[in-house]
Amino acid sequence: METDATGESDVLLQVNDLHKAFGDQEVLKNVSFQVLQGTVSVLIGPSGSGKTTLLRSIAGLEVPDAGTIAIDSVRVDYAQHPGEKQLRKLTAKIGFVFQQHNLFPHMTVLENITEGPIVAQHRSPEEADTEAIALLAQFGLQGREESRPHELSGGQQQRVGIARAVALHPRLLLFDEPTSALDPEVVSDVLTVMRDLADDGWTMVVVTHEMAFARQVADHVAFLDGGVIVEQGKPENVLEHPQEARTQEFLSRILNPLAAH
Amino acid sequence: MQIFDRPLASSSWWPLVLKGVTTSLPMAVISFAIGLVLAVLVAVAKLSHSAIPKAIGTAFVSIIRGTPLLIQLYLPFYVLPALTGVTVPPLVSAVLALSLNVAGYAGETIRGSIISVPAGQWEAAHTIGLNRIQSMRRIILPQALRLSVAPLANTFIGLVKDTSLTSIVMVTEMLRTAQEIATPTYEFTTVYIVAAVIYWIICTPLSFGQQRLETYLGRKYDSNAR
C-alpha cells in the first residue's frame, strides 16, 4: 500500500469558507477545516449539524455554494462554478465509504473493487485483480471474490466498500458513518479494518458516532453544530475536556443516552 | 352457415402455424431487438441534461404514444415512397414502424427503471471515478434493465399480436394468411378462431419465459439487499 509517509505535518486537505444551503436552510456556514497528511480526523455532531454535508462536499457529492477545497496542489473554488473536469481532478484523489455501502449489486465482490481501477484509471485487469484479492485477504474476506454483495453480511459488505475505496489509491479516505447501518456485533470488524488503515499511514476523515474510535484512533476531532465547527483539537481535549457548552451537552447525550437533560 | 367449420379448421391449422413461426414471430423478435436499442437511446435522451436530446426524446415518445399504431404502420409504407421515391418492401416498412413503436413504449419503461435505481449507485460510481456515460452504461443501465424485464416482456407479448396489424401494409403474416384462406369459403369465424388459438399458443410460453427470467435475475442479484 502507498502510505505517504513523507512529511508528516504537510497539509493534505484544506477547506476554506465552505458555504452550502439547501433552499433557505444553511447547512454549512463558512466552514474552514484542515487535514494533515497521515492523520485521522473524526467529525462528530448531532444530525443536521452539517458533518455529512461537509464530507460529501469534499467528495464532490454535494456542490457547495461558495468556498474552496484543496488537496495537494489541486484547488477548486466553488464561487467560480468549477466544471466537471476540474472537479474530477480533485475527486480522483479521494476514496469514499458510504453508510449504506452502495456496492454494485449486479457485480461480484471482485468486480466491485476492480471497476474503478480498470475503467476509470485504466490499470491492467491482471494488476487490479491481484491487488483486489490481496485487499480482500487483508480485510478478512479471502475467498469471497466471486460472491455477490447480497450474499455477504453487513459487516462484510462494508469491508468490501472500504476495499473498493482503497483500491483507487486515493490520497484521502472519507468515511460517512461507516458503522451506523451495521448490527452491533460486526461494528468492531469494520472499525478494526479502519484502525489498521490508520496504522498504515492513510489519511482519513471519518464521520462517526463511535466515540471509542475517536478516542483511540483519531489525531484530530472536530465537533460541528448548526453548520459551524464549534470546537476542534486533539481527541483528549475535545472529548475529555470540551470547552464549549454545546460540545459538553452533545457528548453527555452520546455517553449517557438515558440521563435526564 | 355454421359457426365453426371443423374440416376447414384442420386444413388451415398448419399453414397458419407455419406462417406464425416463419413470419409473425421473427418479425416481432427483430422489431423488438431494434426497438430495444432505440428505447435505451430514447430513455437516455429524455434523461439528458442537455435541452436538444431531451426535446427530441420527449417529442418522439409523445408522437408514438399519441397516435394509433395502424397509422404508424401506414405512413412509412405509403407516404415515404411518395416523398422520397424509394419503394420500401412491406416487411421492411412494417419492421421499421413496429421498431419505432416499441422504442416509444419501452423507452418510457427503461426511463422509469433508470430513475428507480437508487441515487447511491450514481454516487458510488462517481466516487470510483466513472464519468456520467460510464456510470450509466456500466452501473445504472444493467440494474435498470433488470428492473425492466417484466414490463418489457409485456411489451414483447403485445408486439407478437400487434404484428397482425401489418396485414394492412401487405405483409403476409399469420392474420393475412388467415384472410386469404377464409376468403373463398366466407368462413372467417372459423379461420380467425384458429389464428387466435395459435397466437395464444405462441404467447403462453413467452409468459412462462418471462417468469423464469425474473426468477433467474432475482437469484443472480437481489436488488433489495443494499
PDB file of N, CA and C in Angstrom, chain A residues 56 59-62 84 87-88 91 94-96 98 100-107 112 115-117 119-122 148-151 157 164-165 168, chain B residues 117-132 134-135 137-143 146 216-226:
ATOM      1  N   ARG A  56     -19.424  15.058   2.198  1.00  0.00           N
ATOM      2  CA  ARG A  56     -19.894  14.842   0.828  1.00  0.00           C
ATOM      3  C   ARG A  56     -19.441  15.968  -0.101  1.00  0.00           C
ATOM      4  N   ALA A  59     -16.022  15.253  -1.293  1.00  0.00           N
ATOM      5  CA  ALA A  59     -16.001  14.192  -2.295  1.00  0.00           C
ATOM      6  C   ALA A  59     -16.687  14.588  -3.608  1.00  0.00           C
ATOM      7  N   GLY A  60     -17.218  15.801  -3.678  1.00  0.00           N
ATOM      8  CA  GLY A  60     -17.893  16.230  -4.895  1.00  0.00           C
ATOM      9  C   GLY A  60     -19.302  15.679  -5.021  1.00  0.00           C
ATOM     10  N   LEU A  61     -19.851  15.115  -3.946  1.00  0.00           N
ATOM     11  CA  LEU A  61     -21.219  14.582  -3.998  1.00  0.00           C
ATOM     12  C   LEU A  61     -22.245  15.664  -3.714  1.00  0.00           C
ATOM     13  N   GLU A  62     -21.797  16.744  -3.084  1.00  0.00           N
ATOM     14  CA  GLU A  62     -22.620  17.940  -2.943  1.00  0.00           C
ATOM     15  C   GLU A  62     -21.817  19.086  -3.551  1.00  0.00           C
ATOM     16  N   GLU A  84     -17.023  20.044 -14.542  1.00  0.00           N
ATOM     17  CA  GLU A  84     -16.897  18.620 -14.233  1.00  0.00           C
ATOM     18  C   GLU A  84     -15.432  18.175 -14.238  1.00  0.00           C
ATOM     19  N   LEU A  87     -13.478  19.358 -11.193  1.00  0.00           N
ATOM     20  CA  LEU A  87     -13.878  18.605 -10.002  1.00  0.00           C
ATOM     21  C   LEU A  87     -13.275  17.208 -10.005  1.00  0.00           C
ATOM     22  N   ARG A  88     -13.207  16.619 -11.203  1.00  0.00           N
ATOM     23  CA  ARG A  88     -12.648  15.269 -11.330  1.00  0.00           C
ATOM     24  C   ARG A  88     -11.210  15.201 -10.813  1.00  0.00           C
ATOM     25  N   THR A  91     -11.604  15.025  -7.067  1.00  0.00           N
ATOM     26  CA  THR A  91     -12.234  13.817  -6.525  1.00  0.00           C
ATOM     27  C   THR A  91     -11.443  12.559  -6.877  1.00  0.00           C
ATOM     28  N   ILE A  94      -9.667  11.044  -3.973  1.00  0.00           N
ATOM     29  CA  ILE A  94     -10.476  10.671  -2.805  1.00  0.00           C
ATOM     30  C   ILE A  94     -11.083   9.282  -2.958  1.00  0.00           C
ATOM     31  N   GLY A  95     -11.066   8.523  -1.871  1.00  0.00           N
ATOM     32  CA  GLY A  95     -11.853   7.290  -1.790  1.00  0.00           C
ATOM     33  C   GLY A  95     -12.952   7.502  -0.774  1.00  0.00           C
ATOM     34  N   PHE A  96     -14.175   7.033  -1.083  1.00  0.00           N
ATOM     35  CA  PHE A  96     -15.318   7.351  -0.235  1.00  0.00           C
ATOM     36  C   PHE A  96     -16.000   6.071   0.209  1.00  0.00           C
ATOM     37  N   PHE A  98     -19.452   4.711   2.049  1.00  0.00           N
ATOM     38  CA  PHE A  98     -20.805   5.159   2.352  1.00  0.00           C
ATOM     39  C   PHE A  98     -21.371   4.450   3.582  1.00  0.00           C
ATOM     40  N   GLN A 100     -24.410   3.285   3.690  1.00  0.00           N
ATOM     41  CA  GLN A 100     -25.149   2.136   3.144  1.00  0.00           C
ATOM     42  C   GLN A 100     -24.307   1.386   2.114  1.00  0.00           C
ATOM     43  N   HIS A 101     -23.052   1.392   2.234  1.00  0.00           N
ATOM     44  CA  HIS A 101     -22.025   0.772   1.372  1.00  0.00           C
ATOM     45  C   HIS A 101     -22.187   1.012  -0.127  1.00  0.00           C
ATOM     46  N   ASN A 102     -23.426   1.030  -0.649  1.00  0.00           N
ATOM     47  CA  ASN A 102     -23.650   1.287  -2.077  1.00  0.00           C
ATOM     48  C   ASN A 102     -22.793   0.428  -2.996  1.00  0.00           C
ATOM     49  N   LEU A 103     -22.625  -0.839  -2.642  1.00  0.00           N
ATOM     50  CA  LEU A 103     -21.945  -1.749  -3.559  1.00  0.00           C
ATOM     51  C   LEU A 103     -22.825  -1.950  -4.793  1.00  0.00           C
ATOM     52  N   PHE A 104     -22.190  -2.371  -5.907  1.00  0.00           N
ATOM     53  CA  PHE A 104     -22.952  -2.584  -7.137  1.00  0.00           C
ATOM     54  C   PHE A 104     -23.532  -3.995  -7.106  1.00  0.00           C
ATOM     55  N   PRO A 105     -24.863  -4.133  -7.016  1.00  0.00           N
ATOM     56  CA  PRO A 105     -25.458  -5.454  -6.776  1.00  0.00           C
ATOM     57  C   PRO A 105     -25.319  -6.410  -7.953  1.00  0.00           C
ATOM     58  N   HIS A 106     -25.079  -5.882  -9.157  1.00  0.00           N
ATOM     59  CA  HIS A 106     -25.012  -6.749 -10.336  1.00  0.00           C
ATOM     60  C   HIS A 106     -23.585  -7.237 -10.599  1.00  0.00           C
ATOM     61  N   MET A 107     -22.652  -6.854  -9.743  1.00  0.00           N
ATOM     62  CA  MET A 107     -21.263  -7.261  -9.938  1.00  0.00           C
ATOM     63  C   MET A 107     -20.806  -8.139  -8.774  1.00  0.00           C
ATOM     64  N   ASN A 112     -16.620  -5.311  -8.097  1.00  0.00           N
ATOM     65  CA  ASN A 112     -16.886  -4.075  -7.376  1.00  0.00           C
ATOM     66  C   ASN A 112     -15.590  -3.319  -7.081  1.00  0.00           C
ATOM     67  N   GLU A 115     -13.573  -2.303 -10.614  1.00  0.00           N
ATOM     68  CA  GLU A 115     -14.251  -1.460 -11.607  1.00  0.00           C
ATOM     69  C   GLU A 115     -13.572  -0.089 -11.762  1.00  0.00           C
ATOM     70  N   GLY A 116     -13.348   0.588 -10.643  1.00  0.00           N
ATOM     71  CA  GLY A 116     -12.720   1.912 -10.698  1.00  0.00           C
ATOM     72  C   GLY A 116     -11.303   1.856 -11.269  1.00  0.00           C
ATOM     73  N   PRO A 117     -10.428   1.001 -10.681  1.00  0.00           N
ATOM     74  CA  PRO A 117      -9.062   0.908 -11.208  1.00  0.00           C
ATOM     75  C   PRO A 117      -9.006   0.591 -12.705  1.00  0.00           C
ATOM     76  N   VAL A 119     -11.679   0.689 -15.168  1.00  0.00           N
ATOM     77  CA  VAL A 119     -12.447   1.518 -16.102  1.00  0.00           C
ATOM     78  C   VAL A 119     -12.066   3.000 -16.003  1.00  0.00           C
ATOM     79  N   ALA A 120     -11.893   3.490 -14.769  1.00  0.00           N
ATOM     80  CA  ALA A 120     -11.623   4.925 -14.615  1.00  0.00           C
ATOM     81  C   ALA A 120     -10.122   5.228 -14.658  1.00  0.00           C
ATOM     82  N   GLN A 121      -9.313   4.305 -14.108  1.00  0.00           N
ATOM     83  CA  GLN A 121      -7.877   4.591 -14.014  1.00  0.00           C
ATOM     84  C   GLN A 121      -7.056   3.844 -15.066  1.00  0.00           C
ATOM     85  N   HIS A 122      -7.731   3.038 -15.873  1.00  0.00           N
ATOM     86  CA  HIS A 122      -7.076   2.330 -16.979  1.00  0.00           C
ATOM     87  C   HIS A 122      -5.901   1.484 -16.537  1.00  0.00           C
ATOM     88  N   ARG A 148     -21.669 -12.376  -4.628  1.00  0.00           N
ATOM     89  CA  ARG A 148     -22.411 -11.153  -4.926  1.00  0.00           C
ATOM     90  C   ARG A 148     -22.590 -10.392  -3.605  1.00  0.00           C
ATOM     91  N   PRO A 149     -22.677  -9.071  -3.666  1.00  0.00           N
ATOM     92  CA  PRO A 149     -22.813  -8.300  -2.427  1.00  0.00           C
ATOM     93  C   PRO A 149     -23.931  -8.807  -1.515  1.00  0.00           C
ATOM     94  N   HIS A 150     -25.077  -9.214  -2.076  1.00  0.00           N
ATOM     95  CA  HIS A 150     -26.209  -9.587  -1.216  1.00  0.00           C
ATOM     96  C   HIS A 150     -25.962 -10.909  -0.495  1.00  0.00           C
ATOM     97  N   GLU A 151     -24.920 -11.646  -0.904  1.00  0.00           N
ATOM     98  CA  GLU A 151     -24.606 -12.902  -0.216  1.00  0.00           C
ATOM     99  C   GLU A 151     -23.736 -12.664   1.020  1.00  0.00           C
ATOM    100  N   GLN A 157     -20.010  -6.586   3.747  1.00  0.00           N
ATOM    101  CA  GLN A 157     -20.306  -5.631   2.675  1.00  0.00           C
ATOM    102  C   GLN A 157     -19.544  -4.330   2.893  1.00  0.00           C
ATOM    103  N   ARG A 164     -13.034  -1.251  -1.929  1.00  0.00           N
ATOM    104  CA  ARG A 164     -13.300  -0.561  -3.194  1.00  0.00           C
ATOM    105  C   ARG A 164     -12.695   0.844  -3.179  1.00  0.00           C
ATOM    106  N   ALA A 165     -12.784   1.513  -2.035  1.00  0.00           N
ATOM    107  CA  ALA A 165     -12.215   2.867  -1.927  1.00  0.00           C
ATOM    108  C   ALA A 165     -10.686   2.822  -1.911  1.00  0.00           C
ATOM    109  N   LEU A 168      -8.497   2.381  -5.149  1.00  0.00           N
ATOM    110  CA  LEU A 168      -8.313   3.522  -6.054  1.00  0.00           C
ATOM    111  C   LEU A 168      -6.994   4.239  -5.802  1.00  0.00           C
TER     112      LEU A 168
ATOM    113  N   VAL B 117     -33.348   3.262  -9.990  1.00  0.00           N
ATOM    114  CA  VAL B 117     -32.080   2.778  -9.420  1.00  0.00           C
ATOM    115  C   VAL B 117     -31.665   3.790  -8.348  1.00  0.00           C
ATOM    116  N   PRO B 118     -31.351   3.335  -7.126  1.00  0.00           N
ATOM    117  CA  PRO B 118     -31.091   4.270  -6.027  1.00  0.00           C
ATOM    118  C   PRO B 118     -29.976   5.274  -6.356  1.00  0.00           C
ATOM    119  N   ALA B 119     -30.139   6.491  -5.870  1.00  0.00           N
ATOM    120  CA  ALA B 119     -29.165   7.554  -6.136  1.00  0.00           C
ATOM    121  C   ALA B 119     -27.775   7.162  -5.645  1.00  0.00           C
ATOM    122  N   GLY B 120     -27.722   6.343  -4.596  1.00  0.00           N
ATOM    123  CA  GLY B 120     -26.437   5.909  -4.054  1.00  0.00           C
ATOM    124  C   GLY B 120     -25.579   5.169  -5.077  1.00  0.00           C
ATOM    125  N   GLN B 121     -26.214   4.562  -6.072  1.00  0.00           N
ATOM    126  CA  GLN B 121     -25.449   3.861  -7.105  1.00  0.00           C
ATOM    127  C   GLN B 121     -24.726   4.862  -8.006  1.00  0.00           C
ATOM    128  N   TRP B 122     -25.408   5.950  -8.341  1.00  0.00           N
ATOM    129  CA  TRP B 122     -24.756   7.031  -9.096  1.00  0.00           C
ATOM    130  C   TRP B 122     -23.590   7.602  -8.286  1.00  0.00           C
ATOM    131  N   GLU B 123     -23.851   7.800  -6.975  1.00  0.00           N
ATOM    132  CA  GLU B 123     -22.819   8.411  -6.133  1.00  0.00           C
ATOM    133  C   GLU B 123     -21.611   7.498  -6.024  1.00  0.00           C
ATOM    134  N   ALA B 124     -21.866   6.186  -5.826  1.00  0.00           N
ATOM    135  CA  ALA B 124     -20.750   5.245  -5.719  1.00  0.00           C
ATOM    136  C   ALA B 124     -19.957   5.230  -7.023  1.00  0.00           C
ATOM    137  N   ALA B 125     -20.660   5.246  -8.154  1.00  0.00           N
ATOM    138  CA  ALA B 125     -19.981   5.262  -9.456  1.00  0.00           C
ATOM    139  C   ALA B 125     -19.112   6.515  -9.584  1.00  0.00           C
ATOM    140  N   HIS B 126     -19.659   7.635  -9.105  1.00  0.00           N
ATOM    141  CA  HIS B 126     -18.901   8.895  -9.151  1.00  0.00           C
ATOM    142  C   HIS B 126     -17.632   8.807  -8.301  1.00  0.00           C
ATOM    143  N   THR B 127     -17.764   8.236  -7.097  1.00  0.00           N
ATOM    144  CA  THR B 127     -16.604   8.223  -6.198  1.00  0.00           C
ATOM    145  C   THR B 127     -15.510   7.258  -6.665  1.00  0.00           C
ATOM    146  N   ILE B 128     -15.841   6.272  -7.518  1.00  0.00           N
ATOM    147  CA  ILE B 128     -14.755   5.432  -8.025  1.00  0.00           C
ATOM    148  C   ILE B 128     -14.201   5.984  -9.336  1.00  0.00           C
ATOM    149  N   GLY B 129     -14.664   7.172  -9.736  1.00  0.00           N
ATOM    150  CA  GLY B 129     -14.036   7.868 -10.859  1.00  0.00           C
ATOM    151  C   GLY B 129     -14.723   7.691 -12.195  1.00  0.00           C
ATOM    152  N   LEU B 130     -15.884   7.038 -12.227  1.00  0.00           N
ATOM    153  CA  LEU B 130     -16.581   6.882 -13.505  1.00  0.00           C
ATOM    154  C   LEU B 130     -17.232   8.207 -13.892  1.00  0.00           C
ATOM    155  N   ASN B 131     -17.202   8.522 -15.189  1.00  0.00           N
ATOM    156  CA  ASN B 131     -17.926   9.709 -15.642  1.00  0.00           C
ATOM    157  C   ASN B 131     -19.401   9.327 -15.860  1.00  0.00           C
ATOM    158  N   ARG B 132     -20.194  10.304 -16.298  1.00  0.00           N
ATOM    159  CA  ARG B 132     -21.645  10.075 -16.386  1.00  0.00           C
ATOM    160  C   ARG B 132     -21.997   8.946 -17.354  1.00  0.00           C
ATOM    161  N   GLN B 134     -20.026   6.450 -18.428  1.00  0.00           N
ATOM    162  CA  GLN B 134     -19.578   5.161 -17.884  1.00  0.00           C
ATOM    163  C   GLN B 134     -20.507   4.691 -16.766  1.00  0.00           C
ATOM    164  N   SER B 135     -20.921   5.622 -15.920  1.00  0.00           N
ATOM    165  CA  SER B 135     -21.815   5.261 -14.822  1.00  0.00           C
ATOM    166  C   SER B 135     -23.120   4.699 -15.368  1.00  0.00           C
ATOM    167  N   ARG B 137     -23.722   3.373 -18.371  1.00  0.00           N
ATOM    168  CA  ARG B 137     -23.567   2.140 -19.145  1.00  0.00           C
ATOM    169  C   ARG B 137     -23.192   0.955 -18.262  1.00  0.00           C
ATOM    170  N   ARG B 138     -22.337   1.179 -17.277  1.00  0.00           N
ATOM    171  CA  ARG B 138     -21.785   0.041 -16.534  1.00  0.00           C
ATOM    172  C   ARG B 138     -22.473  -0.211 -15.194  1.00  0.00           C
ATOM    173  N   ILE B 139     -23.050   0.837 -14.605  1.00  0.00           N
ATOM    174  CA  ILE B 139     -23.636   0.675 -13.274  1.00  0.00           C
ATOM    175  C   ILE B 139     -25.166   0.774 -13.309  1.00  0.00           C
ATOM    176  N   ILE B 140     -25.683   1.821 -13.942  1.00  0.00           N
ATOM    177  CA  ILE B 140     -27.119   2.086 -13.837  1.00  0.00           C
ATOM    178  C   ILE B 140     -27.932   1.226 -14.813  1.00  0.00           C
ATOM    179  N   LEU B 141     -27.552   1.234 -16.092  1.00  0.00           N
ATOM    180  CA  LEU B 141     -28.357   0.510 -17.090  1.00  0.00           C
ATOM    181  C   LEU B 141     -28.498  -0.984 -16.793  1.00  0.00           C
ATOM    182  N   PRO B 142     -27.413  -1.693 -16.417  1.00  0.00           N
ATOM    183  CA  PRO B 142     -27.598  -3.121 -16.129  1.00  0.00           C
ATOM    184  C   PRO B 142     -28.642  -3.359 -15.044  1.00  0.00           C
ATOM    185  N   GLN B 143     -28.683  -2.486 -14.054  1.00  0.00           N
ATOM    186  CA  GLN B 143     -29.676  -2.633 -12.992  1.00  0.00           C
ATOM    187  C   GLN B 143     -31.060  -2.218 -13.474  1.00  0.00           C
ATOM    188  N   ARG B 146     -32.666  -4.893 -15.630  1.00  0.00           N
ATOM    189  CA  ARG B 146     -33.203  -5.983 -14.811  1.00  0.00           C
ATOM    190  C   ARG B 146     -34.569  -5.599 -14.238  1.00  0.00           C
ATOM    191  N   TYR B 216     -34.601 -16.014 -12.392  1.00  0.00           N
ATOM    192  CA  TYR B 216     -33.158 -16.155 -12.591  1.00  0.00           C
ATOM    193  C   TYR B 216     -32.433 -14.872 -12.203  1.00  0.00           C
ATOM    194  N   LEU B 217     -32.955 -13.740 -12.709  1.00  0.00           N
ATOM    195  CA  LEU B 217     -32.291 -12.468 -12.408  1.00  0.00           C
ATOM    196  C   LEU B 217     -32.412 -12.134 -10.931  1.00  0.00           C
ATOM    197  N   GLY B 218     -33.545 -12.513 -10.333  1.00  0.00           N
ATOM    198  CA  GLY B 218     -33.744 -12.254  -8.901  1.00  0.00           C
ATOM    199  C   GLY B 218     -32.736 -13.012  -8.066  1.00  0.00           C
ATOM    200  N   ARG B 219     -32.395 -14.239  -8.506  1.00  0.00           N
ATOM    201  CA  ARG B 219     -31.416 -15.027  -7.762  1.00  0.00           C
ATOM    202  C   ARG B 219     -30.013 -14.470  -7.978  1.00  0.00           C
ATOM    203  N   LYS B 220     -29.789 -14.007  -9.218  1.00  0.00           N
ATOM    204  CA  LYS B 220     -28.438 -13.574  -9.579  1.00  0.00           C
ATOM    205  C   LYS B 220     -27.997 -12.388  -8.721  1.00  0.00           C
ATOM    206  N   TYR B 221     -28.874 -11.439  -8.553  1.00  0.00           N
ATOM    207  CA  TYR B 221     -28.541 -10.377  -7.602  1.00  0.00           C
ATOM    208  C   TYR B 221     -29.811  -9.763  -7.049  1.00  0.00           C
ATOM    209  N   ASP B 222     -29.867  -9.760  -5.762  1.00  0.00           N
ATOM    210  CA  ASP B 222     -31.059  -9.282  -5.085  1.00  0.00           C
ATOM    211  C   ASP B 222     -30.997  -7.777  -4.934  1.00  0.00           C
ATOM    212  N   SER B 223     -31.885  -7.086  -5.625  1.00  0.00           N
ATOM    213  CA  SER B 223     -31.800  -5.620  -5.628  1.00  0.00           C
ATOM    214  C   SER B 223     -32.247  -5.025  -4.300  1.00  0.00           C
ATOM    215  N   ASN B 224     -32.903  -5.843  -3.461  1.00  0.00           N
ATOM    216  CA  ASN B 224     -33.329  -5.289  -2.167  1.00  0.00           C
ATOM    217  C   ASN B 224     -32.191  -5.256  -1.161  1.00  0.00           C
ATOM    218  N   ALA B 225     -31.151  -6.046  -1.450  1.00  0.00           N
ATOM    219  CA  ALA B 225     -30.083  -6.202  -0.462  1.00  0.00           C
ATOM    220  C   ALA B 225     -29.043  -5.109  -0.599  1.00  0.00           C
ATOM    221  N   ARG B 226     -29.419  -3.915  -0.290  1.00  0.00           N
ATOM    222  CA  ARG B 226     -28.379  -2.911  -0.254  1.00  0.00           C
ATOM    223  C   ARG B 226     -28.660  -1.930   0.852  1.00  0.00           C
TER     224      ARG B 226
END
